[in-house]
Short mmCIF file of C-alpha atoms in Angstrom, two decimals:
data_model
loop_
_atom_site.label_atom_id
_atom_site.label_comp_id
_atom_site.label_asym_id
_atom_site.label_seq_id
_atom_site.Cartn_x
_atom_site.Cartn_y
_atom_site.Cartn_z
CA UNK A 319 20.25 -18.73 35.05
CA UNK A 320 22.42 -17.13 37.61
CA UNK A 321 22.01 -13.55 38.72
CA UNK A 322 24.66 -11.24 39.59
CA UNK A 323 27.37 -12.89 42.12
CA UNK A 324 29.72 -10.73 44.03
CA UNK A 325 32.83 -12.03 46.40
CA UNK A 326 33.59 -12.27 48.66
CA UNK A 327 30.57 -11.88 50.38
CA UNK A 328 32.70 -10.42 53.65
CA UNK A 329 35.80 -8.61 53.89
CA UNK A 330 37.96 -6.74 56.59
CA UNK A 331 41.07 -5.11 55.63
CA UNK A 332 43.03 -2.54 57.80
CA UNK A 333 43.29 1.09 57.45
CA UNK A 334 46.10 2.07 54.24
CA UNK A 335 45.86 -1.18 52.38
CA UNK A 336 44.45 -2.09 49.29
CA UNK A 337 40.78 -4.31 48.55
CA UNK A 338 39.26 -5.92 44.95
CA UNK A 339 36.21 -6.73 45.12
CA UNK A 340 34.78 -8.70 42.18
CA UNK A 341 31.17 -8.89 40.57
CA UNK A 342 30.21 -11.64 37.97
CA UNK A 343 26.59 -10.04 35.79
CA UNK A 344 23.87 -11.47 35.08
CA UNK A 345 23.77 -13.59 31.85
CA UNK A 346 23.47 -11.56 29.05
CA UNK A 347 24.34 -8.16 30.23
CA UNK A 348 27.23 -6.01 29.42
CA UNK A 349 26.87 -3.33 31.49
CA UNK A 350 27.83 -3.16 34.99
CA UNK A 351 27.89 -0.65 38.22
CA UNK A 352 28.70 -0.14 41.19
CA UNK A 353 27.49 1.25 44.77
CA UNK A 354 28.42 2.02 47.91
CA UNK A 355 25.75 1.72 50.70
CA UNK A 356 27.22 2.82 54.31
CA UNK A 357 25.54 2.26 57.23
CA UNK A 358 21.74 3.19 57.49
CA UNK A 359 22.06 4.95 53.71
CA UNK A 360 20.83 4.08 50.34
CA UNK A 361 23.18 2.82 47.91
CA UNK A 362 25.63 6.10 46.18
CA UNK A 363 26.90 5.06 42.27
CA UNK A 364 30.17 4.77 42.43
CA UNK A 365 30.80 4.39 38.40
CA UNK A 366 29.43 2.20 35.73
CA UNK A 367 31.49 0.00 33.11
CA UNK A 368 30.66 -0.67 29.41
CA UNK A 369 32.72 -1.90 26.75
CA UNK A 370 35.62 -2.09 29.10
CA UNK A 371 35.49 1.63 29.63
CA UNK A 372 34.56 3.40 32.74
CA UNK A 373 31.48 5.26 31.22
CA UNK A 374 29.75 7.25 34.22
CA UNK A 375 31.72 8.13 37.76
CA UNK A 376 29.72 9.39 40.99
CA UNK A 377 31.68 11.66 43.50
CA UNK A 378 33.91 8.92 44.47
CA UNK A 379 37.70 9.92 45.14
CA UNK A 380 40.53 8.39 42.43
CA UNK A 381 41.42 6.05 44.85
CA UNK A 382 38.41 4.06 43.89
CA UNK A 383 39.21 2.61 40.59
CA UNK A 384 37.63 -0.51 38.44
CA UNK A 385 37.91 -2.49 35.40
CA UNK A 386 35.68 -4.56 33.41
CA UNK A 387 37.11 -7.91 31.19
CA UNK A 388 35.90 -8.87 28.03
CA UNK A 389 33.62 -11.30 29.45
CA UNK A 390 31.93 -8.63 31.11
CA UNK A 391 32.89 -9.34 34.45
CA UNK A 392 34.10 -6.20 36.77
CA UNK A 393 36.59 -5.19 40.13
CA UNK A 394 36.19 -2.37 42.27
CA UNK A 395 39.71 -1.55 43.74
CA UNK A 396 40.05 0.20 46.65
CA UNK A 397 43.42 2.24 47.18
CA UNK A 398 44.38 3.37 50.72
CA UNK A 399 41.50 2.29 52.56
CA UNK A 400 40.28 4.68 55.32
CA UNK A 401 37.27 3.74 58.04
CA UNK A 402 34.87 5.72 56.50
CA UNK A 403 35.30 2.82 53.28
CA UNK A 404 33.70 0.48 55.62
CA UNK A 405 30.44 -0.27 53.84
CA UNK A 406 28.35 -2.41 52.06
CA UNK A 407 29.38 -2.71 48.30
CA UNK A 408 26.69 -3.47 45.77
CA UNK A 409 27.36 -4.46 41.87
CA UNK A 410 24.48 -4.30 39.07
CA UNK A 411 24.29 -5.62 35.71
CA UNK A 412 22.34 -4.23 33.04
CA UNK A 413 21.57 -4.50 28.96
CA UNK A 414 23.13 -1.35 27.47
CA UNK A 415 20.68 -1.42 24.78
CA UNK A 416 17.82 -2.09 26.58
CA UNK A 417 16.55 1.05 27.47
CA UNK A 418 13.66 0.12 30.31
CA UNK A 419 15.17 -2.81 31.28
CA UNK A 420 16.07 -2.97 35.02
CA UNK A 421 19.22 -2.92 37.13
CA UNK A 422 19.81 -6.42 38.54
CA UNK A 423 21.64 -6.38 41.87
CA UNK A 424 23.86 -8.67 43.52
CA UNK A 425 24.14 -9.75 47.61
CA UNK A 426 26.66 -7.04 47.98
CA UNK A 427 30.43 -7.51 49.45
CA UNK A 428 30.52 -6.31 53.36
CA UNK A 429 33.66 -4.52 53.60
CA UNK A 430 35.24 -3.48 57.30
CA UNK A 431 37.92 -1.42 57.38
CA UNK A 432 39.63 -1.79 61.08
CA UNK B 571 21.69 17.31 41.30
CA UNK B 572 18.92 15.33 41.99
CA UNK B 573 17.74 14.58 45.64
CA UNK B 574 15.66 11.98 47.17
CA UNK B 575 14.17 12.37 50.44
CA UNK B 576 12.22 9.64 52.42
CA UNK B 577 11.18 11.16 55.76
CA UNK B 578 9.84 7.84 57.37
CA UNK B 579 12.36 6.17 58.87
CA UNK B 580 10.36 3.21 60.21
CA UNK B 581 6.99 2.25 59.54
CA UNK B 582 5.68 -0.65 60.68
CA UNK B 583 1.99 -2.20 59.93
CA UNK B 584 -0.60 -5.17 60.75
CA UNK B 585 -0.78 -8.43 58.58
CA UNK B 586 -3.47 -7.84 55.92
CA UNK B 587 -3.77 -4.28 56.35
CA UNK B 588 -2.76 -1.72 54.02
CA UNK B 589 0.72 0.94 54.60
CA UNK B 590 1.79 3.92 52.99
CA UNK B 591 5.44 4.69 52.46
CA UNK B 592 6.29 8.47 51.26
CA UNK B 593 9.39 9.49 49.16
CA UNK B 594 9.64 12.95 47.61
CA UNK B 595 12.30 14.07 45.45
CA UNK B 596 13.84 17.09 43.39
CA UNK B 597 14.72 17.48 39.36
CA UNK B 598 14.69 19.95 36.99
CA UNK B 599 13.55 17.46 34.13
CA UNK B 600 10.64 16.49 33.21
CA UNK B 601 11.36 13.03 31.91
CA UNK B 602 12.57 10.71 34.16
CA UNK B 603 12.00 6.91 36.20
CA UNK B 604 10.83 6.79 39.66
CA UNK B 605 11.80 3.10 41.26
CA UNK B 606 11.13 1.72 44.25
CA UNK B 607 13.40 -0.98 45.57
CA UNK B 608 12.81 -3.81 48.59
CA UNK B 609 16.09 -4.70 50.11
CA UNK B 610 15.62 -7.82 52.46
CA UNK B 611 18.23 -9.12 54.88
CA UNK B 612 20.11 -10.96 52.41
CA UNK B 613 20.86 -7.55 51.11
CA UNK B 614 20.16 -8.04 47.37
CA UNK B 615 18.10 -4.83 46.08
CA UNK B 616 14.64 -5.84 44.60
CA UNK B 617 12.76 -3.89 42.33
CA UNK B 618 9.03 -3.76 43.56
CA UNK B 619 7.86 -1.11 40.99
CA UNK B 620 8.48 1.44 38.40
CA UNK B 621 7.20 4.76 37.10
CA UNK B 622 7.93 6.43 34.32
CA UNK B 623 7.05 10.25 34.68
CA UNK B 624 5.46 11.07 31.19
CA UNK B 625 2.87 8.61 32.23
CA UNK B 626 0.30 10.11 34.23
CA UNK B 627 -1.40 6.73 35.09
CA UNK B 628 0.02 5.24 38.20
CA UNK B 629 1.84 2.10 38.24
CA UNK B 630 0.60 -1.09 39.86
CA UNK B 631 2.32 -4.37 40.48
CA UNK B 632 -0.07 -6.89 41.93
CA UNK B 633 -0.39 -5.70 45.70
CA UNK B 634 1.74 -2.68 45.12
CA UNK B 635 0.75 0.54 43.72
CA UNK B 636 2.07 4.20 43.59
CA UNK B 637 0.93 7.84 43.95
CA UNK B 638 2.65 9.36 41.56
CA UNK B 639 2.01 13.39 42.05
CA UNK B 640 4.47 14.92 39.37
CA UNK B 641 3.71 18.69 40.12
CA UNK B 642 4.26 17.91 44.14
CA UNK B 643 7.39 16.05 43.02
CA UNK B 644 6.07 13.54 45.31
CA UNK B 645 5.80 9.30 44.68
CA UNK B 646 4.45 7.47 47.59
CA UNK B 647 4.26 3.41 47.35
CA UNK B 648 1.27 1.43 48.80
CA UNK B 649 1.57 -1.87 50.05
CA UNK B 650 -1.96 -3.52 50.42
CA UNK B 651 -2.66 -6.71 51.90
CA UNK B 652 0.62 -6.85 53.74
CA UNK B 653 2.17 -9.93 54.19
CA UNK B 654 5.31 -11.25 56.45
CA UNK B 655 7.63 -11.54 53.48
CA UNK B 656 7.26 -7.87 52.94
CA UNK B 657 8.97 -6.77 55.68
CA UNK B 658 12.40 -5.56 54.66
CA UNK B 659 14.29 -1.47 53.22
CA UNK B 660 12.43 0.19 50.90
CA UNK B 661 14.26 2.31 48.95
CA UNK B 662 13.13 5.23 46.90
CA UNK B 663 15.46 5.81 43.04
CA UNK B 664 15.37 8.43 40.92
CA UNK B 665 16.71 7.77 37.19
CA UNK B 666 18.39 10.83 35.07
CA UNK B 667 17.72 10.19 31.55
CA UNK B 668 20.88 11.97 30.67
CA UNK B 669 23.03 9.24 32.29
CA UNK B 670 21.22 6.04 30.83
CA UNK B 671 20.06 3.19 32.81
CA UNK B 672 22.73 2.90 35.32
CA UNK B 673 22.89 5.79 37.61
CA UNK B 674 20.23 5.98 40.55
CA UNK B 675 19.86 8.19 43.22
CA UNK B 676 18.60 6.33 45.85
CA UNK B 677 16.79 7.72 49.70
CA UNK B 678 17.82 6.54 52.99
CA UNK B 679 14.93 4.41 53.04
CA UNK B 680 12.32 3.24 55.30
CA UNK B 681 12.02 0.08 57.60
CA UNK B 682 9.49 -1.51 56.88
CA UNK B 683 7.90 -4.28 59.94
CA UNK B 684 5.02 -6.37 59.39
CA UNK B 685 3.44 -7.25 62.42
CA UNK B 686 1.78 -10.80 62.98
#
């Protein structure tokens, strides 16, 4: 049974352009989010996605939008990419209905931003 | 909003012997999960342990165990009998019921080196 799996695992991009990264959940979850963990930080929520619907957002600009497909995979886009994006980006998968059940995390997508 | 604080940056400890990382945090609810992750060099978060806080009885997972203090908003983890493989981030989470199971507030966690 595979866990979450994010790519690409590494990523540099250049200041103004455009990144989508791409998370795959766990089997049988629907639910997935997303967080940002910058340097020497614990991980900030970016926003969460259920029933192809961004449910929950953190305090994360509009330039950082996502989607989710019907077979529950997700992107995080990144629009206009500035240094302080550079970071390490971390997707979890979840079972809406299961109350106590626990966030499974993938290896996370290394982003630079030169 | 909620805050985490972990004020240990790095802790480090003998094989076998027993550590003590601190996290305190700050809610106005009173229901509520307390986690507390492991993330290794391959980067993947691990959850070591939970607490729920309308349990008063401290959580234990095989060698880990917490000190849950709800009053003192305080919810320390112990790590007994330490071992190589526990050398890694430890990160403190706070849960908001309101928000469901997805939205954690994590600390800046600790460093955590196990020393032969």
């Amino acid at each position: 049974d595979a866990g979450v799996t994010q790519s690409p695992t590494h990523l540099i991009k250049t200041r103004g352009q455009q990144v989508t990264l791409r998370c795959s959940p766990k089997s049988g979850h629907d639910t997935v989010s997303w967080y940002q963990q910058a340097l020497g930080q614990g991980p900030q929520f970016i926003f969460q996605y259920y029933e192809e619907e961004e449910r929950q957002r953190g305090n994360f600009p509009d330039r950082f939008s996502g989607h989710q497909f019907p077979n529950y995979s997700s992107e995080l886009n990144v629009n206009a990419l500035l240094l302080g994006d550079s970071a390490l980006y971390l997707c979890a998968s979840s079972y809406r209905q299961g109350v106590k059940e626990k966030l499974f995390f993938g290896s996370g997508t290394q982003l630079s931003v030169l | 909003a909620q805050t985490v604080t972990q004020s240990q940056p790095e802790m480090s400890v003998q094989e076998a012997e027993t550590v003590t990382l601190s996290c305190t945090y700050d809610t106005s609810e009173s229901d509520y999960y307390l986690f507390w992750y492991k993330q290794p060099p391959s980067r993947q978060m691990i959850l070591v342990i939970r607490q729920e806080a309308y349990k008063q009885q401290n959580a234990t997972e095989n060698r880990f165990s917490v000190n849950f203090q709800k009053a003192a908003k305080s919810f320390s983890l112990k790590i007994s009998d330490s071992q190589l493989g526990d050398a890694a981030m430890y990160f403190c989470a706070y849960r908001d019921p309101n928000f469901g199971n997805e939205k954690l507030t994590f600390g800046t966690g600790t460093r955590l080196t196990i020393i032969p």
